Structures are given as structure tokens and as C-alpha cells.
XYZ file of C-alpha atoms in Angstrom:
407
model
C -38.660 -0.114 3.591
C -39.879 -0.647 0.006
C -38.598 -3.659 -1.894
C -35.858 -2.775 -4.390
C -35.654 -4.953 -7.479
C -32.211 -5.762 -8.842
C -28.958 -7.620 -8.253
C -26.791 -6.675 -5.289
C -23.072 -6.214 -5.859
C -22.075 -9.204 -3.740
C -24.241 -11.439 -5.908
C -22.699 -9.869 -8.992
C -19.177 -10.595 -7.734
C -20.141 -14.171 -6.893
C -21.588 -14.606 -10.363
C -18.629 -13.100 -12.219
C -15.951 -14.719 -10.022
C -13.584 -11.817 -10.677
C -13.199 -8.104 -9.828
C -15.411 -5.524 -11.475
C -13.846 -3.244 -14.094
C -12.731 -0.011 -12.442
C -15.065 2.313 -14.445
C -18.086 0.189 -13.525
C -17.159 0.003 -9.839
C -16.524 3.754 -9.641
C -19.871 4.442 -11.286
C -21.784 2.457 -8.641
C -19.745 3.839 -5.742
C -20.137 7.383 -7.050
C -23.923 7.007 -6.989
C -23.810 5.694 -3.419
C -21.594 8.642 -2.473
C -24.339 10.981 -3.656
C -26.959 9.156 -1.593
C -24.783 9.233 1.521
C -23.969 12.903 1.042
C -27.704 13.592 1.093
C -28.231 11.493 4.242
C -25.268 13.043 6.032
C -26.362 16.595 5.186
C -29.742 16.360 6.923
C -30.396 18.492 10.000
C -30.265 15.197 11.915
C -27.674 13.266 9.863
C -28.376 9.599 9.158
C -25.400 7.233 9.381
C -26.009 3.923 7.593
C -23.313 1.850 9.386
C -23.726 -1.298 7.287
C -22.425 -0.472 3.826
C -21.127 -3.525 1.981
C -21.567 -5.064 -1.480
C -24.625 -7.061 -0.378
C -26.388 -3.825 0.625
C -25.967 -2.064 -2.723
C -28.478 -3.128 -5.355
C -28.281 -2.304 -9.054
C -31.759 -1.747 -10.446
C -32.831 -2.786 -13.965
C -32.591 0.921 -14.842
C -28.887 0.953 -13.928
C -29.094 2.841 -10.633
C -27.183 1.905 -7.492
C -29.502 1.799 -4.476
C -28.348 1.581 -0.858
C -30.560 -0.826 1.117
C -30.893 -2.278 4.642
C -30.933 0.564 7.156
C -31.395 -1.900 10.026
C -28.521 -0.542 12.137
C -28.613 3.052 10.901
C -28.457 5.781 13.527
C -29.180 9.461 14.003
C -25.938 11.321 14.602
C -25.746 13.903 17.390
C -22.278 15.478 17.770
C -23.102 16.510 21.357
C -23.596 12.925 22.531
C -20.851 10.425 23.237
C -23.260 7.645 22.284
C -25.883 7.930 19.588
C -29.196 6.369 18.771
C -29.284 3.154 16.778
C -28.495 -0.532 17.012
C -24.842 -1.512 17.317
C -23.491 -4.040 14.845
C -20.418 -4.814 12.809
C -19.675 -6.534 9.521
C -16.143 -7.980 9.438
C -14.064 -6.347 6.733
C -16.386 -3.373 6.312
C -16.982 -1.860 9.755
C -14.489 0.788 10.903
C -12.612 0.630 14.174
C -14.979 3.039 15.941
C -17.907 0.705 15.271
C -16.252 -1.885 17.514
C -16.697 0.508 20.426
C -13.442 2.374 19.832
C -15.097 5.794 19.452
C -18.196 7.532 18.135
C -19.425 6.642 14.662
C -20.148 9.479 12.238
C -20.131 10.178 8.495
C -16.500 9.079 8.255
C -17.604 5.627 9.402
C -19.773 5.278 6.304
C -16.871 6.577 4.225
C -14.650 3.759 5.557
C -17.264 1.099 4.797
C -17.764 2.497 1.307
C -14.002 2.405 0.696
C -13.925 -1.192 1.960
C -16.750 -2.009 -0.447
C -14.869 -0.494 -3.380
C -11.744 -2.397 -2.313
C -13.726 -5.645 -2.548
C -15.255 -4.731 -5.906
C -11.846 -3.966 -7.422
C -9.839 -6.825 -5.896
C -12.446 -9.561 -5.350
C -11.018 -9.782 -1.843
C -12.396 -8.373 1.403
C -10.070 -6.158 3.438
C -9.065 -7.487 6.863
C -11.111 -6.439 9.881
C -10.197 -2.947 11.053
C -9.722 -4.166 14.610
C -7.260 -6.808 13.354
C -5.305 -4.211 11.406
C -4.453 -2.238 14.536
C -2.922 -5.393 16.013
C -0.690 -6.123 13.050
C -2.732 -7.642 10.214
C -1.640 -5.951 7.006
C -3.934 -4.381 4.420
C -2.640 -5.460 1.011
C -2.335 -2.588 -1.433
C -5.100 -2.849 -4.050
C -2.673 -2.750 -6.983
C -0.654 -5.620 -5.514
C -3.794 -7.751 -5.966
C -5.127 -6.192 -9.170
C -2.472 -4.218 -11.110
C -5.182 -2.878 -13.446
C -6.363 -0.490 -10.705
C -5.195 3.061 -11.401
C -2.655 4.611 -8.984
C -4.983 7.536 -8.223
C -7.819 5.196 -7.233
C -5.455 3.182 -5.035
C -4.279 6.391 -3.338
C -7.864 7.438 -2.553
C -8.747 3.941 -1.345
C -5.828 3.741 1.067
C -6.744 7.069 2.617
C -10.387 6.082 2.830
C -9.358 2.893 4.653
C -7.292 4.553 7.359
C -8.090 2.907 10.692
C -8.362 6.232 12.531
C -11.335 8.372 11.495
C -9.329 11.606 11.665
C -6.996 10.305 8.945
C -9.741 9.621 6.382
C -11.530 12.037 4.078
C -13.628 14.491 6.064
C -16.743 13.778 3.981
C -18.025 11.175 1.541
C -18.196 13.954 -1.059
C -14.450 14.520 -0.682
C -13.882 10.788 -1.115
C -15.914 10.848 -4.337
C -13.957 13.829 -5.642
C -10.670 12.004 -5.025
C -11.957 8.874 -6.769
C -13.401 10.570 -9.821
C -10.812 13.293 -10.364
C -9.018 13.043 -13.700
C -5.395 13.550 -14.514
C -2.276 12.996 -12.457
C -1.961 15.181 -9.354
C 0.711 17.845 -9.454
C 1.227 17.843 -5.713
C 0.950 15.122 -3.138
C -1.555 15.469 -0.286
C 0.068 15.324 3.124
C 0.000 11.775 4.553
C -2.370 11.091 7.395
C -1.585 13.130 10.480
C 0.980 15.339 8.724
C 0.229 19.007 8.035
C 1.210 20.205 4.590
C 3.907 22.831 4.680
C 6.478 24.464 2.462
C 6.487 24.061 -1.287
C 4.402 21.400 -3.030
C 6.231 18.107 -3.446
C 6.194 16.686 -6.990
C 4.665 13.247 -7.309
C 5.269 10.872 -10.190
C 2.577 8.397 -11.177
C 4.265 4.969 -11.165
C 5.188 3.886 -14.680
C 5.061 0.091 -14.586
C 6.552 -1.949 -17.399
C 5.997 -5.578 -18.292
C 7.073 -8.122 -15.712
C 10.453 -9.746 -16.213
C 11.286 -13.467 -16.457
C 10.750 -14.055 -12.728
C 7.790 -11.707 -12.333
C 9.754 -8.567 -11.438
C 7.635 -5.428 -11.827
C 9.819 -2.637 -13.174
C 9.212 1.012 -12.325
C 10.563 3.751 -14.595
C 12.690 6.361 -12.813
C 12.797 9.386 -15.146
C 15.995 11.138 -16.125
C 16.886 14.289 -14.239
C 18.418 15.832 -11.164
C 17.894 14.913 -7.523
C 19.434 15.617 -4.113
C 21.860 12.872 -3.085
C 23.308 11.884 0.264
C 23.272 13.620 3.655
C 24.793 16.728 2.042
C 21.996 16.780 -0.573
C 24.386 17.169 -3.475
C 22.684 17.788 -6.822
C 23.261 14.842 -9.157
C 21.756 14.038 -12.540
C 20.956 10.492 -13.681
C 19.657 9.081 -16.967
C 16.384 7.156 -17.034
C 16.488 3.634 -15.604
C 14.189 0.910 -14.262
C 14.117 -0.453 -10.728
C 12.201 -3.349 -9.206
C 8.999 -2.198 -7.539
C 9.635 -4.542 -4.592
C 12.705 -6.169 -3.058
C 13.347 -9.535 -4.670
C 11.069 -12.081 -3.001
C 11.582 -15.665 -1.918
C 9.326 -16.958 -4.683
C 11.330 -15.077 -7.320
C 14.663 -16.284 -5.959
C 13.333 -19.842 -5.939
C 12.897 -19.667 -9.738
C 16.558 -18.702 -10.016
C 17.584 -21.658 -7.851
C 15.404 -24.042 -9.855
C 17.315 -22.996 -12.976
C 20.656 -23.269 -11.173
C 20.476 -26.398 -8.989
C 24.216 -26.288 -8.236
C 23.843 -23.053 -6.242
C 23.143 -23.108 -2.485
C 19.822 -21.837 -1.092
C 19.626 -18.837 1.228
C 20.245 -19.383 4.894
C 16.999 -19.842 6.757
C 15.480 -22.106 4.112
C 14.874 -25.785 4.789
C 16.813 -27.330 1.951
C 15.528 -25.637 -1.196
C 12.060 -24.965 0.205
C 10.789 -21.480 0.969
C 9.790 -21.056 4.627
C 6.063 -21.718 4.934
C 3.910 -18.700 4.110
C 6.860 -16.502 3.118
C 6.645 -16.552 -0.659
C 6.075 -12.775 -0.793
C 8.651 -11.907 1.849
C 11.970 -10.433 0.699
C 14.646 -13.028 0.145
C 17.354 -12.764 2.806
C 20.425 -14.757 3.691
C 21.952 -13.947 0.303
C 25.376 -12.369 -0.044
C 26.795 -9.922 -2.527
C 28.000 -12.650 -4.901
C 24.601 -14.370 -4.715
C 22.910 -11.125 -5.731
C 25.346 -10.654 -8.619
C 24.737 -14.221 -9.798
C 20.986 -13.670 -9.836
C 21.353 -10.431 -11.787
C 23.598 -12.033 -14.413
C 21.057 -14.823 -14.841
C 18.040 -12.486 -15.018
C 19.639 -9.893 -17.311
C 19.701 -7.064 -14.792
C 22.164 -5.609 -12.273
C 22.460 -4.133 -8.799
C 21.754 -0.396 -8.484
C 24.396 2.195 -7.773
C 24.005 4.081 -4.499
C 22.750 7.050 -6.505
C 20.157 5.027 -8.437
C 18.890 3.347 -5.298
C 18.578 6.634 -3.434
C 16.777 8.543 -6.189
C 14.186 5.773 -6.466
C 13.715 5.962 -2.692
C 13.513 9.715 -2.078
C 12.528 11.353 -5.342
C 13.972 14.751 -6.143
C 13.326 16.816 -3.017
C 15.857 15.383 -0.553
C 13.323 13.860 1.841
C 14.751 11.595 4.558
C 12.214 8.794 4.057
C 10.400 7.537 0.954
C 7.053 8.913 2.204
C 8.345 12.289 3.409
C 9.540 13.695 6.721
C 7.054 12.481 9.330
C 7.794 9.415 11.468
C 5.316 7.187 13.292
C 6.580 3.911 14.721
C 5.359 0.966 12.652
C 3.113 2.982 10.325
C 5.327 3.429 7.280
C 7.985 0.727 7.491
C 9.384 -2.211 9.455
C 12.205 -0.976 11.693
C 13.280 -1.761 15.228
C 10.632 0.669 16.511
C 7.855 -1.527 15.056
C 8.947 -4.356 17.397
C 7.999 -7.101 14.951
C 11.255 -8.977 15.326
C 11.413 -10.199 11.739
C 10.773 -9.409 8.108
C 7.333 -8.608 6.685
C 5.710 -9.137 3.244
C 6.843 -6.662 0.618
C 3.302 -5.193 0.310
C 2.923 -4.628 4.067
C 3.358 -0.828 4.083
C 1.327 0.985 1.387
C 1.844 4.316 3.181
C 5.613 3.943 2.896
C 6.023 3.960 -0.883
C 8.417 6.370 -2.574
C 7.342 9.245 -4.863
C 7.886 6.928 -7.831
C 5.792 4.096 -6.389
C 8.686 1.925 -5.178
C 7.979 -0.112 -2.030
C 9.876 -1.156 1.078
C 12.932 1.079 0.694
C 13.195 1.936 4.381
C 13.438 -0.880 6.903
C 12.538 -4.558 6.526
C 15.809 -5.650 4.836
C 19.074 -4.017 3.888
C 19.632 -3.962 0.115
C 22.902 -4.522 -1.720
C 24.179 -1.875 -4.158
C 26.967 -2.071 -6.742
C 29.677 -0.729 -4.456
C 29.202 -3.506 -1.876
C 27.172 -1.048 0.183
C 23.938 -1.679 2.055
C 21.064 0.809 1.884
C 17.706 1.232 3.589
C 18.232 -0.270 7.032
C 16.277 -3.280 8.244
C 13.927 -4.539 10.928
C 16.932 -4.751 13.266
C 17.840 -1.062 12.812
C 16.259 2.160 14.058
C 14.782 5.158 12.251
C 18.146 6.920 11.983
C 19.547 4.076 9.898
C 16.315 3.880 7.858
C 17.044 7.351 6.452
C 17.522 6.703 2.736
C 20.691 8.813 2.643
C 22.400 6.471 5.116
C 24.861 3.961 3.695
C 26.577 1.009 5.354
C 29.621 -0.680 3.852
C 30.186 -4.324 4.603
C 32.728 -6.673 3.054
C 30.824 -9.334 1.117
C 32.344 -12.221 3.040
C 31.055 -10.841 6.346
C 27.537 -10.200 5.033
C 27.007 -13.617 3.500
C 23.734 -15.182 4.599
C 22.619 -12.525 7.066
C 18.911 -12.702 7.854
C 18.242 -9.003 7.268
C 20.064 -8.485 3.942
C 18.428 -8.790 0.517
C 18.553 -6.897 -2.770
C 16.563 -5.156 -5.485
C 17.737 -5.165 -9.126
C 17.724 -2.412 -11.742
C 18.158 -2.383 -15.489
């Protein structure tokens, strides 16, 4: 292969020591999409199988060039195995490249999505084979909030572990990345056929972070379907925390109020090791109220909590109607036996971009109710219309109860 002059994208990242701006990254990835579309459209399609930042060079003329075809293969849909050397690059190779199926054009699409993930976050995604055994893929915007919601949506689909759940072609991936304007309907999540009327989707409107780093999401004024009976209710605009309150945020509250007791499960006033971004638990109703008074916010009403979770169409779960054990949220079916980080389930976000509203931990509301279920409860309880009343004295310091403020 001819020598290509220029700087590869891995070298560029190492030199800059920070993520690339989104427009720049999309420009380079868009050019590589065009090259791959050409390779994949040949009468004998060529699958690169080693796309990563180090194998994309930017020439002095400003063109992105894909290099190193050392483990490329010729794709034959009639063969269970195909010609070419087998190899993997941790973080970039899809599951099927580990021997879990036949590689095809969607394999290159995964690696390209993993490359874009690295360019935009300055962090490699976990190995695909580790993800199927429980290692979480952090949502891109949880690492770099400057990433646009539409780019994050395309990235998460492109990084699905199963090939059938990704974009069917690299060209479709490029279209999703470079499309302009907010979508008016939401594509069906992986494995779910679209049906019925289009479901409105609201691009998350994030405000400035609060005094303890709370990210607020705007829930617009208007009507929605509330409760199991789907009663039409109208609410004014309000803000809700994007994530359940975390241990690291609650620790700031305790530091400012040293006379208050820590949550159960902590060792003294220390957060359990490695659980800074886990939801705080072991806090009772009065604890949640005390935090809200200190932080200048409040607990949501049942109606406010539920609208943020289900949007306006009466869906049973934040992501829609489909259920797959362990894919969208942390309930008893996931068999994890404990809480998970608040960014663990990017496919489980609500129509407004609010995370972790089904499963993981129960959340207090104003009326001393608990909403959302937890890792100890099943899918029936995780339905966002379900409500559980518990006297505050009996719920104090339970390991699956937390809260999420509004303002």
C-alpha cells in the first residue's frame, strides 16, 4: 500500500490531550463513511475490520484517509467464514469479530462508531465482549456534555453489541450523524418494530448545573397521560434532575451540614469505594427534604415525576413499550443484586432525556410516595405509573431508596 503522509487521529488526540470539536470529528468520520460505502458496494465487498483513530490519517490537504488493510477481508454472504486474517482491537472490534458471528459491513460501522466515540470523549469504549458480560458503556454526553443529543443517539445505535441492532449500512450511519434539525419522531429502539402513530421526542434542554452539580432538564408545559388510567393532566413548565441524586452530590450536602448523619451503607462519612456516581440510597423522606431545602429545590409531585419519565403518550416505561431483561434498566430481572451507576443504561432514557427512572432505586415524591421501582423489584413495579406509599419512618435508610429533585 502507498505511504500516506499526514497525522493520524490517535496522534492528534494524544497531542491535544482533549476531545476533538464535534464538527471536526464529524467531518473526518463523514469522509471515512464515504470511503467505506465505496468498499462495501463492490461486487466483492471489502470489509476493513481494523478501523480506529490510529488508522485514519489526515493529509496536509485536509482529507481523511483510511489506512492499514492488514486484516481486511472479502465478504461472501454465502459463506459462514470469510477470507482474511482474524484480529481484534480492544474497544473498537465488534462482538462478531471475537468469533461470535460473521463479520460484514455492520462490523466496520461499529468500529467507526467506536472511533467517533473516542474522538468526542477522549475515552475508548469498553470491549464489546466485556459489555455483554456487564461492563457498561458510558453515554457520550455524560463524559462530554458538549456533544449534541442527535449525535449521541446515532452513536449509541452504532455501538449496539448485536449487529442486527445497528444501522444497516455505513451510509445510513452517516445520514444519522449529519442530519440537521431535531427529529419529529423517534426511531424504534433496537429490536422493536415501529408501529402506530409517531411518538413525539423532545431534545433534552439542559440548564446550568446547580450548586452540587445537578444537571437540570426542562420539562415543557402541557398535557400528558397520568397514572394507570391515563388521565389527561396539564402541568406548567418545570425542571427535573437529569439523574437521581448521586453519592458524590449528597456528600457535598453532608460536608456543609456536619451535624447530619450519613446514609446507611457508608463507612462513617465516606462514600463506598468506586460509588461516587451511584445513586445515593439509605436516605429517608426527611433526609431528602433537608437536602432540597439546603440546595434550593424540592421533591417532585407524583405527576411531575411521571411526566418526566413517560412523556406525553402514556408509555409504560421511559423508553417505550418493549421489555428486554437487563437492557434498559436495573430491575430484579437483570440479576445484578445491587445498584448501578446512574449512566449505566443509555437506552433507558425518557423522551425528555431523563435517566434511570425505571429500576435501580425507588425515588421519593412529595406525597411520601415511592416511584420507579428498584433493583429488588420486577418489571411490573418498574412501570412508571406504579406508585408505592411508605410511611417515612419505615423507609428510613433502605438500600434501594433515593430521590431526584425538581425546581
